[in-house]
PDB file of C-alpha atoms in Angstrom:
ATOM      1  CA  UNK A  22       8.639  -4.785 -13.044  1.00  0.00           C
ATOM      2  CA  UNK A  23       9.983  -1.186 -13.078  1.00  0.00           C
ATOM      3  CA  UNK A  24      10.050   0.877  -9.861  1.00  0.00           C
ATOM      4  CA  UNK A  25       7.793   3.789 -10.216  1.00  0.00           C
ATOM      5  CA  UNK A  26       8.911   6.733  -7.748  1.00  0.00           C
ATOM      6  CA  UNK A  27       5.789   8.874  -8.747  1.00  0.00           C
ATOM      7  CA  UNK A  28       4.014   6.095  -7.238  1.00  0.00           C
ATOM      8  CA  UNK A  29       5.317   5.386  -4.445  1.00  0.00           C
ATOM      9  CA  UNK A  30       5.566   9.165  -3.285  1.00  0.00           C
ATOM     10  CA  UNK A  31       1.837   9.407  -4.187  1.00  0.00           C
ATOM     11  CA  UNK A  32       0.855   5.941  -2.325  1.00  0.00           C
ATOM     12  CA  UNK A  33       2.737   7.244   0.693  1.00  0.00           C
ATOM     13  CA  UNK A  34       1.840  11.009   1.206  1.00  0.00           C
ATOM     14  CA  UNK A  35      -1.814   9.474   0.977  1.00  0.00           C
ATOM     15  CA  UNK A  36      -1.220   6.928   3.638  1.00  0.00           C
ATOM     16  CA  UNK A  37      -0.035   9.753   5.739  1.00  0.00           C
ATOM     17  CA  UNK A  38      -2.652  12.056   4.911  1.00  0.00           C
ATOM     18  CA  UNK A  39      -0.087  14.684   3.186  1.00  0.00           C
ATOM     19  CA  UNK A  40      -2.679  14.552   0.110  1.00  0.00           C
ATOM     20  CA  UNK A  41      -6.176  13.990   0.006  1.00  0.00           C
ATOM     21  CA  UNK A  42      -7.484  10.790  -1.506  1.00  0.00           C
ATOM     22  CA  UNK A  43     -10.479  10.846  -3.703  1.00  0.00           C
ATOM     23  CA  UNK A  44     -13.215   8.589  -2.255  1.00  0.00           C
ATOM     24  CA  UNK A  45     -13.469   6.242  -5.402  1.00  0.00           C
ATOM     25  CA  UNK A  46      -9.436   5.451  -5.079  1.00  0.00           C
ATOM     26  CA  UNK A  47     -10.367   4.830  -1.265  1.00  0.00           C
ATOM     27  CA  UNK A  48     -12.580   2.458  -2.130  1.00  0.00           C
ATOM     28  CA  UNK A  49     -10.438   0.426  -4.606  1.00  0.00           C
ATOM     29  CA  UNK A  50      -7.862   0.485  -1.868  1.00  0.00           C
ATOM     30  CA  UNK A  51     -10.209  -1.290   0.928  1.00  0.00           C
ATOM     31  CA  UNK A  52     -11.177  -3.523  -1.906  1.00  0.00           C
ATOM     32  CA  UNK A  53      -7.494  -4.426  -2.790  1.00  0.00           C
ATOM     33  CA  UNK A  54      -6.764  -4.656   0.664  1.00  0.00           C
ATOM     34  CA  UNK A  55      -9.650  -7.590   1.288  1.00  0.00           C
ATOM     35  CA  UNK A  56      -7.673  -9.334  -1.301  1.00  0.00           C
ATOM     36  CA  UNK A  57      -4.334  -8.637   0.282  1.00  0.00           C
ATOM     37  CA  UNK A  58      -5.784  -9.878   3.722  1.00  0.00           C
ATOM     38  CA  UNK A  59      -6.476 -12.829   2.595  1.00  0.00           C
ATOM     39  CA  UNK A  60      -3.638 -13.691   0.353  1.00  0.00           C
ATOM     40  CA  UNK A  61      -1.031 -16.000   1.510  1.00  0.00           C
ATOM     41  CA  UNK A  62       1.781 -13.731  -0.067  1.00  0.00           C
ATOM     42  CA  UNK A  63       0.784 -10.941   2.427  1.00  0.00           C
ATOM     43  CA  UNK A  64       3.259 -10.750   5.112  1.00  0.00           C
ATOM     44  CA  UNK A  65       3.410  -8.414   8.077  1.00  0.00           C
ATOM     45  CA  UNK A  66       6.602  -6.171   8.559  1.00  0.00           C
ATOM     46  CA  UNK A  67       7.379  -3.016  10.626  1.00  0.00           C
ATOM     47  CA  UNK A  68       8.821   0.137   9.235  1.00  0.00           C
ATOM     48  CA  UNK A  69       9.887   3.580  10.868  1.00  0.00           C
ATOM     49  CA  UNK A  70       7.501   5.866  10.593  1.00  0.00           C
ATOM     50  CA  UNK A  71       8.466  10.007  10.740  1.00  0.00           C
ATOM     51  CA  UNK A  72       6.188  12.162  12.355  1.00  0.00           C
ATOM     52  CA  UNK A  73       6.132  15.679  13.758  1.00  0.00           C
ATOM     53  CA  UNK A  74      10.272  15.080  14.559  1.00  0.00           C
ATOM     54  CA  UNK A  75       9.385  11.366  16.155  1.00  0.00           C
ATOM     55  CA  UNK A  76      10.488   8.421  15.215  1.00  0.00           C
ATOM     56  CA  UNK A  77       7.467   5.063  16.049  1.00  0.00           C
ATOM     57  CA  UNK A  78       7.523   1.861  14.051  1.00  0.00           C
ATOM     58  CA  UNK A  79       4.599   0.825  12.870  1.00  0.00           C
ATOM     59  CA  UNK A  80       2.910  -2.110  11.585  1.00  0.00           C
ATOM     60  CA  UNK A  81       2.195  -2.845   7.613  1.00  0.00           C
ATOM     61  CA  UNK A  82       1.600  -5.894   5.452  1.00  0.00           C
ATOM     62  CA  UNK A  83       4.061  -6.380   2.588  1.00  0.00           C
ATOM     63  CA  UNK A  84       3.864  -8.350  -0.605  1.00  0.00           C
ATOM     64  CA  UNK A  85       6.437 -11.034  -0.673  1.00  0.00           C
ATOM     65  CA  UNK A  86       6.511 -11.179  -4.383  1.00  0.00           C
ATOM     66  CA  UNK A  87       6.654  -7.190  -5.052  1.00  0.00           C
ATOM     67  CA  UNK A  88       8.041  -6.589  -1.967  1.00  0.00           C
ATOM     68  CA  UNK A  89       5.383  -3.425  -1.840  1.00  0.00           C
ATOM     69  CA  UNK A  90       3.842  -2.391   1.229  1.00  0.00           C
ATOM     70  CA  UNK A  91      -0.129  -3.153   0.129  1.00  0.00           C
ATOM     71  CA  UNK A  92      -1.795  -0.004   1.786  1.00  0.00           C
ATOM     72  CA  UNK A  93       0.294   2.583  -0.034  1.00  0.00           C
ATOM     73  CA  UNK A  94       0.245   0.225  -3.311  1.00  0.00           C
ATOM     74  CA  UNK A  95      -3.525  -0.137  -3.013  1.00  0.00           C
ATOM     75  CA  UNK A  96      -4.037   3.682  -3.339  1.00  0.00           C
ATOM     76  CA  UNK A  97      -2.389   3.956  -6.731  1.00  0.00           C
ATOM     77  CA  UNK A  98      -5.322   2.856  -9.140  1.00  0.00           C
ATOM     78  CA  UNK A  99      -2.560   2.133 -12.189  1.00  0.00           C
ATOM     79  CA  UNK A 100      -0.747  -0.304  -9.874  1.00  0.00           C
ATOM     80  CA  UNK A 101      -1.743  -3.896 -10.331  1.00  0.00           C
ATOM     81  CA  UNK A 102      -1.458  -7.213  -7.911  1.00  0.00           C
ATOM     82  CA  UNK A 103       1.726  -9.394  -9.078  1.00  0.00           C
ATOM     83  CA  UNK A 104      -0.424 -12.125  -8.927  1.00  0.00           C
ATOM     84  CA  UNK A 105      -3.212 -10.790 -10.519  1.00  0.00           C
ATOM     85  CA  UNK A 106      -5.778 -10.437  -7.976  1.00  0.00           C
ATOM     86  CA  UNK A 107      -6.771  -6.982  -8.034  1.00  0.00           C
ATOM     87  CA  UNK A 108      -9.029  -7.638 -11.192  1.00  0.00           C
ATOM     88  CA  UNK A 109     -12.008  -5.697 -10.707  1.00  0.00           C
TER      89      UNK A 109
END
């Protein structure tokens, strides 16, 4: 499983609203994110967020296989569930 930096940068400045995200890849994400909500692999994690010159942690579920964080992951359409359970 490669590391894709394109996609990462994209799932991020989306989470933080530095790019708009269409309204079909928004609704794949809340999709994939059901699935992640309910998966036992999910696990929740804090990271330090940057904003406006602040530093706040804040609170994100992770993959424990993939070791992604799922919300940023979930608004890449070519990324795919390690486990195979984004399949639709």
């Amino acid at each position: 499983m490669g590391l894709n930096v394109k996609n990462i940068l994209t799932g991020w400045s989306r989470y933080m609203g530095a790019i708009e995200t269409p309204a079909d890849v928004q609704e794949l994400s809340n999709k994939r994110l059901e699935v992640c909500g309910n998966c036992e692999e999910a696990k929740e994690s804090k990271v330090l967020e940057f904003i406006s010159g602040s530093a706040e942690h804040l609170d994100i579920i992770y993959c424990s296989i993939c070791k992604c964080p799922c919300t940023q992951k979930s608004l890449i359409p070519g990324e795919s569930c390690p486990l195979g359970k984004w399949n639709f």
